[in-house]
mmCIF file of C-alpha atoms and ligand atoms in Angstrom:
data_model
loop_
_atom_site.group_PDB
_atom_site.id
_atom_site.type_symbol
_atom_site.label_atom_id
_atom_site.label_comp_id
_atom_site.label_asym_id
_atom_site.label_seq_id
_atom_site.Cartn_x
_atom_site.Cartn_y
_atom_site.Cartn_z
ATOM 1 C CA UNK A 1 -20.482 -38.682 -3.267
ATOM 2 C CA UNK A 2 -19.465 -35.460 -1.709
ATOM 3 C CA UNK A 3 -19.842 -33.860 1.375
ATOM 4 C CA UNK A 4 -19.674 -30.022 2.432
ATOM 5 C CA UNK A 5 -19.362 -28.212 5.701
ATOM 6 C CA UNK A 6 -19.996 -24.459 6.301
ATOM 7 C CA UNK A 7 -19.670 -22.726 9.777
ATOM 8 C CA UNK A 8 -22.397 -20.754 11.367
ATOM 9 C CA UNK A 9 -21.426 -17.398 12.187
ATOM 10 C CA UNK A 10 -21.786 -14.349 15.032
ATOM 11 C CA UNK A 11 -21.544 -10.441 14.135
ATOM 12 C CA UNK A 12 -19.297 -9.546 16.821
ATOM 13 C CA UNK A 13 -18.931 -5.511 15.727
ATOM 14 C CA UNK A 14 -21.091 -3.296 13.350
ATOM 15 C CA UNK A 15 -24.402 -5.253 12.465
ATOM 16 C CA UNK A 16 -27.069 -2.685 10.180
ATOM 17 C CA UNK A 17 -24.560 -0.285 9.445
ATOM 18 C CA UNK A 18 -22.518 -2.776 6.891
ATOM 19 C CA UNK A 19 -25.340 -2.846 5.110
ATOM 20 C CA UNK A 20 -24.994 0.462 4.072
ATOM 21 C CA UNK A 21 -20.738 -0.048 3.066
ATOM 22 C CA UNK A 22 -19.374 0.361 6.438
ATOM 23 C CA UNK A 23 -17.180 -2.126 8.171
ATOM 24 C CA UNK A 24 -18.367 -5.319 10.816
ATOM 25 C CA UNK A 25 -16.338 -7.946 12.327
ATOM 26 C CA UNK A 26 -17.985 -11.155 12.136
ATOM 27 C CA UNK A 27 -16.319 -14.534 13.374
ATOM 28 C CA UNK A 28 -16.893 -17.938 12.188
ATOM 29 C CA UNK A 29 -18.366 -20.783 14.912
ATOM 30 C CA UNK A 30 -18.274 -24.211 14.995
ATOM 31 C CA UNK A 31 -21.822 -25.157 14.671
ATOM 32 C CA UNK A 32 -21.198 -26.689 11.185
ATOM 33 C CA UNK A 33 -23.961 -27.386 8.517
ATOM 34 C CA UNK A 34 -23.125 -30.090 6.002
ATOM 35 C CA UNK A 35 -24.731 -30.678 2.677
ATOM 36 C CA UNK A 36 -24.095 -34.401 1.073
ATOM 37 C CA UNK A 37 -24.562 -34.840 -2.956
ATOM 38 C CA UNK A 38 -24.774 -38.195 -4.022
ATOM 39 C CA UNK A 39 -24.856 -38.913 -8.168
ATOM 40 C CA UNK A 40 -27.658 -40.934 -8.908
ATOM 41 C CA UNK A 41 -28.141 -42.437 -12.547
ATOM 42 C CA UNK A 42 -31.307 -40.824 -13.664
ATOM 43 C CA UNK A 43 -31.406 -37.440 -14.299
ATOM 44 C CA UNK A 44 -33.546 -36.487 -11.407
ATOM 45 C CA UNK A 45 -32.675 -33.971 -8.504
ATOM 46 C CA UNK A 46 -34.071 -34.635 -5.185
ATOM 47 C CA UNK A 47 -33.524 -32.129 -1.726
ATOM 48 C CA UNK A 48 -33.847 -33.150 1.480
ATOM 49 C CA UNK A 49 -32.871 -30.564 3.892
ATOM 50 C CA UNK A 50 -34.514 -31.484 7.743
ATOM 51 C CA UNK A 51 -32.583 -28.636 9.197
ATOM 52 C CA UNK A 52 -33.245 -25.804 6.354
ATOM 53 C CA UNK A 53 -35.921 -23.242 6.896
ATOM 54 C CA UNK A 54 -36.120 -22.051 3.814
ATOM 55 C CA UNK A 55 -35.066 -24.607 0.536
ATOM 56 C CA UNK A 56 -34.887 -21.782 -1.666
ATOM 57 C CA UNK A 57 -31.574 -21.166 -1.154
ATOM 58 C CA UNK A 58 -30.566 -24.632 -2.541
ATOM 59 C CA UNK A 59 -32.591 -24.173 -4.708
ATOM 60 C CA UNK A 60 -31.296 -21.110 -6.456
ATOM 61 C CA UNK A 61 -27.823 -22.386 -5.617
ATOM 62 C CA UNK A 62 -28.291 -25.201 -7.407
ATOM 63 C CA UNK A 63 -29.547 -22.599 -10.598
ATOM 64 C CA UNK A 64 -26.684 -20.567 -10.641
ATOM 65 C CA UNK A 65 -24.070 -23.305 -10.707
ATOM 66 C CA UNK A 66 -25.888 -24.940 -13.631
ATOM 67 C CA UNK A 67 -26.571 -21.588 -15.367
ATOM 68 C CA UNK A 68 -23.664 -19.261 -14.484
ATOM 69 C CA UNK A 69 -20.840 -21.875 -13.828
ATOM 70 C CA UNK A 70 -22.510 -24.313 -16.641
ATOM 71 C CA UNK A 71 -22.110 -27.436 -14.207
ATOM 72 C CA UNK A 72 -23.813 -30.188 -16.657
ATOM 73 C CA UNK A 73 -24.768 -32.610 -13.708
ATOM 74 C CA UNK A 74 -26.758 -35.621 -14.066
ATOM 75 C CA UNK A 75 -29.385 -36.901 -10.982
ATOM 76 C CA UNK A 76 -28.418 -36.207 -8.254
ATOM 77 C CA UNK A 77 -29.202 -36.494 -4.522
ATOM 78 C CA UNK A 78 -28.966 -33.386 -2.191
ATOM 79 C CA UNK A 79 -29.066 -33.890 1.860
ATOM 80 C CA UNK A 80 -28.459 -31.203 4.514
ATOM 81 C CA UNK A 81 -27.741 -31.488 8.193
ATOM 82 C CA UNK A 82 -27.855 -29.383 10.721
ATOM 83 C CA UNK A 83 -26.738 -28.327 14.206
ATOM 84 C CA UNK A 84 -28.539 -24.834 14.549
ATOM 85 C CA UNK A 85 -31.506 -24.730 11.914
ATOM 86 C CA UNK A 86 -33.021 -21.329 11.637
ATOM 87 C CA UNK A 87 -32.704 -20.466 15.614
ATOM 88 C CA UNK A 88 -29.431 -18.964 17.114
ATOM 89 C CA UNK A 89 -29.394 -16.623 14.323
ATOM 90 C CA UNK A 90 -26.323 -18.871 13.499
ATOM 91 C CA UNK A 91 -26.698 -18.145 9.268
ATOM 92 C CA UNK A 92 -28.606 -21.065 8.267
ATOM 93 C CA UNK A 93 -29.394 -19.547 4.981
ATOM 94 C CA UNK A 94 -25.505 -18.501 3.927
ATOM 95 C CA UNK A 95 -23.823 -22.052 5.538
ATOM 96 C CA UNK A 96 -26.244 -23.908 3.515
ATOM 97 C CA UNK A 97 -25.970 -21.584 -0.021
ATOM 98 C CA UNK A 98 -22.036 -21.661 0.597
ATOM 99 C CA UNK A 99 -22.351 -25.375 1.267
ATOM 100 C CA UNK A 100 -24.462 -26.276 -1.632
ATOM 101 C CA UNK A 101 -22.071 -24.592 -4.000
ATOM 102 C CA UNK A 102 -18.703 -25.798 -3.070
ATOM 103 C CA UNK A 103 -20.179 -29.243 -3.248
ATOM 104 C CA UNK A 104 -21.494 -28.988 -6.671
ATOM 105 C CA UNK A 105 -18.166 -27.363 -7.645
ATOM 106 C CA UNK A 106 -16.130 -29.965 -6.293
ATOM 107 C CA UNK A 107 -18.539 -32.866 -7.661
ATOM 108 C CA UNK A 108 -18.506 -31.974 -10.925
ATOM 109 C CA UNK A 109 -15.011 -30.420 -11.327
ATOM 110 C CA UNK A 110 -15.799 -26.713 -11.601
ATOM 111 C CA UNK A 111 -12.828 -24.308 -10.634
ATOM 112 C CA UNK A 112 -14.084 -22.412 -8.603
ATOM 113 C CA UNK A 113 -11.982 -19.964 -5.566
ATOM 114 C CA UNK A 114 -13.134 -18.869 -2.439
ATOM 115 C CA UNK A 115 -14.108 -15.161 -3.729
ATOM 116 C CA UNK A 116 -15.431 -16.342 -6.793
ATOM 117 C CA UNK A 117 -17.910 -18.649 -3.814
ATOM 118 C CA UNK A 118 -18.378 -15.847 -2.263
ATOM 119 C CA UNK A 119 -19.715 -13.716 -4.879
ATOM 120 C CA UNK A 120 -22.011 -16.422 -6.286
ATOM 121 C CA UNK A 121 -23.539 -17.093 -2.730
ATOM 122 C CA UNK A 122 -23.879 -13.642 -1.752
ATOM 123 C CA UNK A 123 -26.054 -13.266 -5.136
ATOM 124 C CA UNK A 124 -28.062 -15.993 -4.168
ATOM 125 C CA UNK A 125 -28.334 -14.992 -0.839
ATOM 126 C CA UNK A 126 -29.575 -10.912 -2.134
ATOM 127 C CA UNK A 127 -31.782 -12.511 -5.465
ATOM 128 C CA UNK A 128 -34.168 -14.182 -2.062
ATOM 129 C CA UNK A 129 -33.432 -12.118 0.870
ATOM 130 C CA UNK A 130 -32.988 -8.560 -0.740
ATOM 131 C CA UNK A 131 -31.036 -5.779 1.144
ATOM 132 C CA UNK A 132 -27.839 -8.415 3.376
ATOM 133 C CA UNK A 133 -24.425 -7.268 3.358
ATOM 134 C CA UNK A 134 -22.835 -10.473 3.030
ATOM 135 C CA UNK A 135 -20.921 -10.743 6.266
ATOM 136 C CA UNK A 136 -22.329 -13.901 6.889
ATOM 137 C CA UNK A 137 -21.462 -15.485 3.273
ATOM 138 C CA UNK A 138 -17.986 -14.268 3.973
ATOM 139 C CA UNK A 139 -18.224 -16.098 7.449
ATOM 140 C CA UNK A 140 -19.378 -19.079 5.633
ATOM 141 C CA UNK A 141 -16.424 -19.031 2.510
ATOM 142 C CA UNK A 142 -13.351 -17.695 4.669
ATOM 143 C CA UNK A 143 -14.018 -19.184 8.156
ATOM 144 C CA UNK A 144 -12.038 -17.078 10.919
ATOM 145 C CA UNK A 145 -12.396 -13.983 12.507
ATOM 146 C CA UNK A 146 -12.701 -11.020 9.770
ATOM 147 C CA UNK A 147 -12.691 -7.390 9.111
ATOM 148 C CA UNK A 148 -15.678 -7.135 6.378
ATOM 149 C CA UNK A 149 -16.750 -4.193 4.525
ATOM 150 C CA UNK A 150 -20.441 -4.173 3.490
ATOM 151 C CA UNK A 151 -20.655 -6.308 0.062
ATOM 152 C CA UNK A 152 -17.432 -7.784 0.444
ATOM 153 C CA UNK A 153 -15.215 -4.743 -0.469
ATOM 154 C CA UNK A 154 -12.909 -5.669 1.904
ATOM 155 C CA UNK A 155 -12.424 -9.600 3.387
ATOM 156 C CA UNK A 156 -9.796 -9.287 5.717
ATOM 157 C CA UNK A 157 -9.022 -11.877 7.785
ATOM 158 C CA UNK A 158 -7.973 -11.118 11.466
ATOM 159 C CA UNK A 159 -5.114 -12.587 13.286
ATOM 160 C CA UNK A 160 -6.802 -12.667 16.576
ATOM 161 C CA UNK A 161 -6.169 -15.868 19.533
ATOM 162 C CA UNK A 162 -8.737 -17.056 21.541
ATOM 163 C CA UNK A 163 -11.573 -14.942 21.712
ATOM 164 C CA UNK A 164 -13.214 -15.024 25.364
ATOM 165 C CA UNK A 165 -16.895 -15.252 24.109
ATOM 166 C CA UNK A 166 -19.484 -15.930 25.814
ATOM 167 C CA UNK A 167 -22.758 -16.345 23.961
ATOM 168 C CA UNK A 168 -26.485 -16.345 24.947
ATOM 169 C CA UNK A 169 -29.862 -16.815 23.508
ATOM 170 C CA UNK A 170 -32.859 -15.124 23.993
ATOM 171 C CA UNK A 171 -35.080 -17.854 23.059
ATOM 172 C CA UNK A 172 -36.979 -15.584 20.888
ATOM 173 C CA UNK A 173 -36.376 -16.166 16.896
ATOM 174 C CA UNK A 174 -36.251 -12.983 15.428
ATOM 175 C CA UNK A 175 -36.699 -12.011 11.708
ATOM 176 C CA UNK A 176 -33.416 -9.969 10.158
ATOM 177 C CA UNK A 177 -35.354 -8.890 7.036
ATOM 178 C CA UNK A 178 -37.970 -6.820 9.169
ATOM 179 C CA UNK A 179 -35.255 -5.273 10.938
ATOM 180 C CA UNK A 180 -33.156 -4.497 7.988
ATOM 181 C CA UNK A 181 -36.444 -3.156 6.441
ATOM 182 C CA UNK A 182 -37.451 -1.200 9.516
ATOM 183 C CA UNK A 183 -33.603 0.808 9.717
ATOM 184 C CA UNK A 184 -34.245 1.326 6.188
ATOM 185 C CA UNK A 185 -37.278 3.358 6.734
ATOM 186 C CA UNK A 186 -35.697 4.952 9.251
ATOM 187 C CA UNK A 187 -32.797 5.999 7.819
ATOM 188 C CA UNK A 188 -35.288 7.531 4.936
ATOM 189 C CA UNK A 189 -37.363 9.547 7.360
ATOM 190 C CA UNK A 190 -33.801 10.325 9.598
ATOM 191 C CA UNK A 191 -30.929 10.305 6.838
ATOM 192 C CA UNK A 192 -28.698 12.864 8.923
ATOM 193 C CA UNK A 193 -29.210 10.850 12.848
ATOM 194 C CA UNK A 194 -29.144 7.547 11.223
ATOM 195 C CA UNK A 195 -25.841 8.226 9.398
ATOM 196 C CA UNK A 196 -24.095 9.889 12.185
ATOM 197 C CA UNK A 197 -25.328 6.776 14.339
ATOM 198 C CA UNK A 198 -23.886 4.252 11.448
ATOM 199 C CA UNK A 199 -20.677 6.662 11.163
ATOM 200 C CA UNK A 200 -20.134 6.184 15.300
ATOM 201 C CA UNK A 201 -20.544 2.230 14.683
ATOM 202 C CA UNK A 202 -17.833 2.034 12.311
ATOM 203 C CA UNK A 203 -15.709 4.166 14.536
ATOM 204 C CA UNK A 204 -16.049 1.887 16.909
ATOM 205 C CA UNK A 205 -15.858 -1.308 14.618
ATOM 206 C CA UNK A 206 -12.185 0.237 13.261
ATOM 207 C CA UNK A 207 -11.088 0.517 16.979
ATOM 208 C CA UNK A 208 -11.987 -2.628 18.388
ATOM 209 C CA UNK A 209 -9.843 -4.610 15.108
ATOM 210 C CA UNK A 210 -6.823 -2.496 16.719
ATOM 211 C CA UNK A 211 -7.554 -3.483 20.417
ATOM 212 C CA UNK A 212 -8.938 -7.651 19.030
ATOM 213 C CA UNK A 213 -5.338 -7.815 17.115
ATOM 214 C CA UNK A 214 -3.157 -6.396 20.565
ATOM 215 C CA UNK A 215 -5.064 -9.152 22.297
ATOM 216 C CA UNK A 216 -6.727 -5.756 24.712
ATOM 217 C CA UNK A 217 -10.043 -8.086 25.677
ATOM 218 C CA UNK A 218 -10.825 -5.443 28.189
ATOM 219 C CA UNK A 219 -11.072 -2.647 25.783
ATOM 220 C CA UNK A 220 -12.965 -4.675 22.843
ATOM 221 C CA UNK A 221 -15.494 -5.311 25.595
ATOM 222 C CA UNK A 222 -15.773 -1.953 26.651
ATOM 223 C CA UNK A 223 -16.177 -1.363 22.993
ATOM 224 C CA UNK A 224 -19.214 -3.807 22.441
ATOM 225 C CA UNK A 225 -20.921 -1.596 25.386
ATOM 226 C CA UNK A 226 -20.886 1.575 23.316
ATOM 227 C CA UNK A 227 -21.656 -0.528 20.083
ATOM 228 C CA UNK A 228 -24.826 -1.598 21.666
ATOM 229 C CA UNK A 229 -25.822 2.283 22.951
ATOM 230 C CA UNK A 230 -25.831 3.105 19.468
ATOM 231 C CA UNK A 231 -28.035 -0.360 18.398
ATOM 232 C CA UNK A 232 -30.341 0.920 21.247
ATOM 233 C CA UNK A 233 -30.910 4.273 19.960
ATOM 234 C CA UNK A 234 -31.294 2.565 16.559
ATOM 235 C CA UNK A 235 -34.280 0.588 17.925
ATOM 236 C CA UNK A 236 -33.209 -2.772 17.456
ATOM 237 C CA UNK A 237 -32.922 -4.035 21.011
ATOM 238 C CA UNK A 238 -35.353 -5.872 23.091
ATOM 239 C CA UNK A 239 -36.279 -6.218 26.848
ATOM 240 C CA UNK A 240 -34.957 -9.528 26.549
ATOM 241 C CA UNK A 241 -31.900 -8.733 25.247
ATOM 242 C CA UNK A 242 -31.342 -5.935 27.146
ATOM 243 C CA UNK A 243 -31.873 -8.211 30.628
ATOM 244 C CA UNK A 244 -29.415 -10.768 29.591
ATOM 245 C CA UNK A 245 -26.999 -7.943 28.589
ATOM 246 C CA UNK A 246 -27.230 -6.297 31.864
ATOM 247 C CA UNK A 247 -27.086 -9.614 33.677
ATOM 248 C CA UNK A 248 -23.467 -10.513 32.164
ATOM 249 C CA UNK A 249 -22.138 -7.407 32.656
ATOM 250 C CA UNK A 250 -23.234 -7.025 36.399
ATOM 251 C CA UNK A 251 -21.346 -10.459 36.887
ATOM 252 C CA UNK A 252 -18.273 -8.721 35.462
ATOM 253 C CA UNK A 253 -18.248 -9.289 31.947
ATOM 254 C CA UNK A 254 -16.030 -6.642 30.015
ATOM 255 C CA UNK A 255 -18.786 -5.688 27.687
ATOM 256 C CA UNK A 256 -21.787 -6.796 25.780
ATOM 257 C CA UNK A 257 -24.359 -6.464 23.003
ATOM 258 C CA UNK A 258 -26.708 -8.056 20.770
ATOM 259 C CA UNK A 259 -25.501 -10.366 18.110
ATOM 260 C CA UNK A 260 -27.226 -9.570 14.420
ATOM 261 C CA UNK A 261 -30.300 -8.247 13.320
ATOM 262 C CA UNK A 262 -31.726 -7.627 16.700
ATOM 263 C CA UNK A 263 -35.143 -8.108 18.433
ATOM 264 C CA UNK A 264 -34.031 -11.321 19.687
ATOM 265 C CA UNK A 265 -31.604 -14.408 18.680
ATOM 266 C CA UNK A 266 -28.044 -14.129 20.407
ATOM 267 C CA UNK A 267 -26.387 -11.659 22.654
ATOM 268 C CA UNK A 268 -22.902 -11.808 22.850
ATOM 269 C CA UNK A 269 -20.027 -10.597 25.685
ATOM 270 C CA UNK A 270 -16.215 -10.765 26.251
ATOM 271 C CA UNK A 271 -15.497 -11.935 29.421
ATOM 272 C CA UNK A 272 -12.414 -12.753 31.685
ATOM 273 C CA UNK A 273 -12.046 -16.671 32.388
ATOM 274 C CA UNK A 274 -12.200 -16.031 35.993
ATOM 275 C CA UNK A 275 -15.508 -14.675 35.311
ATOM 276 C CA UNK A 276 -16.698 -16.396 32.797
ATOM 277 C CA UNK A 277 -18.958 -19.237 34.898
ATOM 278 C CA UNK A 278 -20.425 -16.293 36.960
ATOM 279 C CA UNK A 279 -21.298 -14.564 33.736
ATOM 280 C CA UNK A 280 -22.605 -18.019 32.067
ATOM 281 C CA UNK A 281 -24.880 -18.886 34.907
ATOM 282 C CA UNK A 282 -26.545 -14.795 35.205
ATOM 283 C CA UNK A 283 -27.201 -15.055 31.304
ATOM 284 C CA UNK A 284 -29.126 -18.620 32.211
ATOM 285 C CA UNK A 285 -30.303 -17.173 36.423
ATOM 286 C CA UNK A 286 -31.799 -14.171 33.640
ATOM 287 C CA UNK A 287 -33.802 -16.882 31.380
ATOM 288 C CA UNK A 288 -30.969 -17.097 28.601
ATOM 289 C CA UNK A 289 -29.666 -20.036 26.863
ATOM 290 C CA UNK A 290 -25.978 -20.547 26.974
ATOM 291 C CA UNK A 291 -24.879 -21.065 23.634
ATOM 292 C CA UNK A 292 -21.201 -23.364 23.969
ATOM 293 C CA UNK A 293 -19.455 -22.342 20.391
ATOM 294 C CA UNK A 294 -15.609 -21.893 19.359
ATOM 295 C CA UNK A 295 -15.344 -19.025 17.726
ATOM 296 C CA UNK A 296 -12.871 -18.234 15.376
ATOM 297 C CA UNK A 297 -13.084 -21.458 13.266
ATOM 298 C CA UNK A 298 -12.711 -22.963 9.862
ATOM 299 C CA UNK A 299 -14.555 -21.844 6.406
ATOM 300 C CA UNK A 300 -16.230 -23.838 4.336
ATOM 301 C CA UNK A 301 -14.499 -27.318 3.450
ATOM 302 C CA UNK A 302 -14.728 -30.640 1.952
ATOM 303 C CA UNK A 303 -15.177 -33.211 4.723
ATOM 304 C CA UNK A 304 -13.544 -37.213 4.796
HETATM 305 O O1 PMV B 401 -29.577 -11.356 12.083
HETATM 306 P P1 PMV B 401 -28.352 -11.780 11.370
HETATM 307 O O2 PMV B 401 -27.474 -12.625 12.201
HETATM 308 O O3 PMV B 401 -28.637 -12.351 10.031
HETATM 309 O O4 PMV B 401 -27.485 -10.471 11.131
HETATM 310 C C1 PMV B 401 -27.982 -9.389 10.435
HETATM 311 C C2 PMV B 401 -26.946 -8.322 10.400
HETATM 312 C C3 PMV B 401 -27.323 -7.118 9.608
HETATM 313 O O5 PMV B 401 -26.222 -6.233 9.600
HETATM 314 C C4 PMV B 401 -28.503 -6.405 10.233
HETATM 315 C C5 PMV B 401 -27.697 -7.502 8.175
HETATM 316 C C6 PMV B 401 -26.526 -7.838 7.276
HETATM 317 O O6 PMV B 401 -26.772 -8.479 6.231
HETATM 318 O O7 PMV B 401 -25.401 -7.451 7.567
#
């Protein structure tokens, strides 16, 4: 028996336009899914995954380790759990592919390294979903803070110490495939404003790995503000959002924005500890959920 734990993950920096090969800085949180394989001694496979939206992720996980990595398994018995499910926006999908796989590597003795995981997930994760950039596979595999470039040219993991997150939900699930689909129509009918828009996100996603590495809080939240100007003009905020954003920063919070695909799930800010209770109770005084998560924690591992 074997089990697997992946971490959920938050797009602090550059959501839509790593989809199109630019750069995003995602960290990992410790909202962990785990995923249990147990040998059984017929040749079945059973799946039980309570806190799994969607099962075709195992599913195809399950595929390409028997087809690609030739994993000759027996029965076996497949259990999820899990902390966040499909709300939060937390990566459901990506913790449980990532999970799935290193479990069924490690169970039946496949050799398989973290980028080689990565690449296999993130084709599970594109053969269902379509159009993803793979931050959150990467969040999944490496853990940490990191400086991603759309399809995993670069992984590059960021030396940063505490990050002084605070993190609130809208209540309202939101779907990232309509929004990825909806900024790809746009960016058909509006190639030149959408580029320029996606070019200003990564200028902003470069500067705030300088200012995250020199520890300069203050300035990576000021950065998150102009981030989320630019996911405004793209169309991807919400009222809701847009209240809880303006309620943390009017408590003092350096800077804010909405976490992911937009429409709903998370918003994130950075804020200064003295603050940070005064910014925690607007985002909940506004009708938000405050969402307690270390950021900043570990990839995907095998657990006692
Ligand atoms: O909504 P989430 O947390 O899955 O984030 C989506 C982020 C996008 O950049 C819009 C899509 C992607 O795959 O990077």
């Amino acid at each position: 028996m074997i089990t697997v734990s992946a971490p959920g993950k938050l797009m602090l920096f550059g959501e839509h336009a790593v989809v199109y090969g630019y750069p995003c800085i995602t960290t990992a949180v410790d909202t962990r899914l785990t995923v249990t394989i147990e040998s059984t001694h017929d040749s079945k496979v059973s799946i039980d995954a309570p806190g799994v939206k969607d099962t075709r992720f195992v599913d195809a996980a399950i595929a390409l380790a028997t087809t690609e990595w030739h994993i000759h398994h027996g029965g076996f018995r497949l259990t999820t759990k899990s902390p966040f499910s499909g709300c939060y926006g937390f990566g459901s999908s990506s913790a449980v592919t990532v999970a799935t796989l290193k479990a069924l590597a490690s169970l039946f003795q496949a050799e398989i390294d973290d980028r080689k995981l990565f690449d296999a997930a993130y084709n599970v994760i594109l053969s269902i979903q379509g159009a993803a950039s793979g931050f959150d596979v990467a969040s999944a595999v490496f853990g940490k803070t990191l400086y991603f470039v759309g399809g995993g040219k670069v992984i590059e993991p960021l030396t940063v110490g505490d990050i002084p997150l605070v993190v609130g939900y809208t209540g309202v699930k939101s779907s990232s495939t309509d929004f990825i689909k909806m900024i790809a129509a746009k960016r058909e009918r509006y190639p030149e404003k959408v580029n320029r828009i996606f070019l200003g996100i990564a200028k902003f996603v470069d500067q705030a790995k300088e200012k995250m590495l020199s520890g300069d809080w203050e300035r990576a939240g000021c950065l998150m503000d102009f981030n989320q100007e630019y996911l405004r003009d793209l169309g991807v905020s919400s009222e809701k959002l847009e209240v809880l954003i303006r309620a943390a920063k009017d408590a003092g919070a350096w800077g804010a924005k909405l976490s992911g695909a937009g429409g709903g799930d998370c918003m994130i800010a950075l804020a200064a500890a003295g603050v940070r209770q005064a910014v925690e109770e607007a985002i909940t005084h506004a009708g938000g959920e405050v969402v307690h998560v270390t950021p900043n924690t570990q990839g995907v591992r095998i657990d006692p």
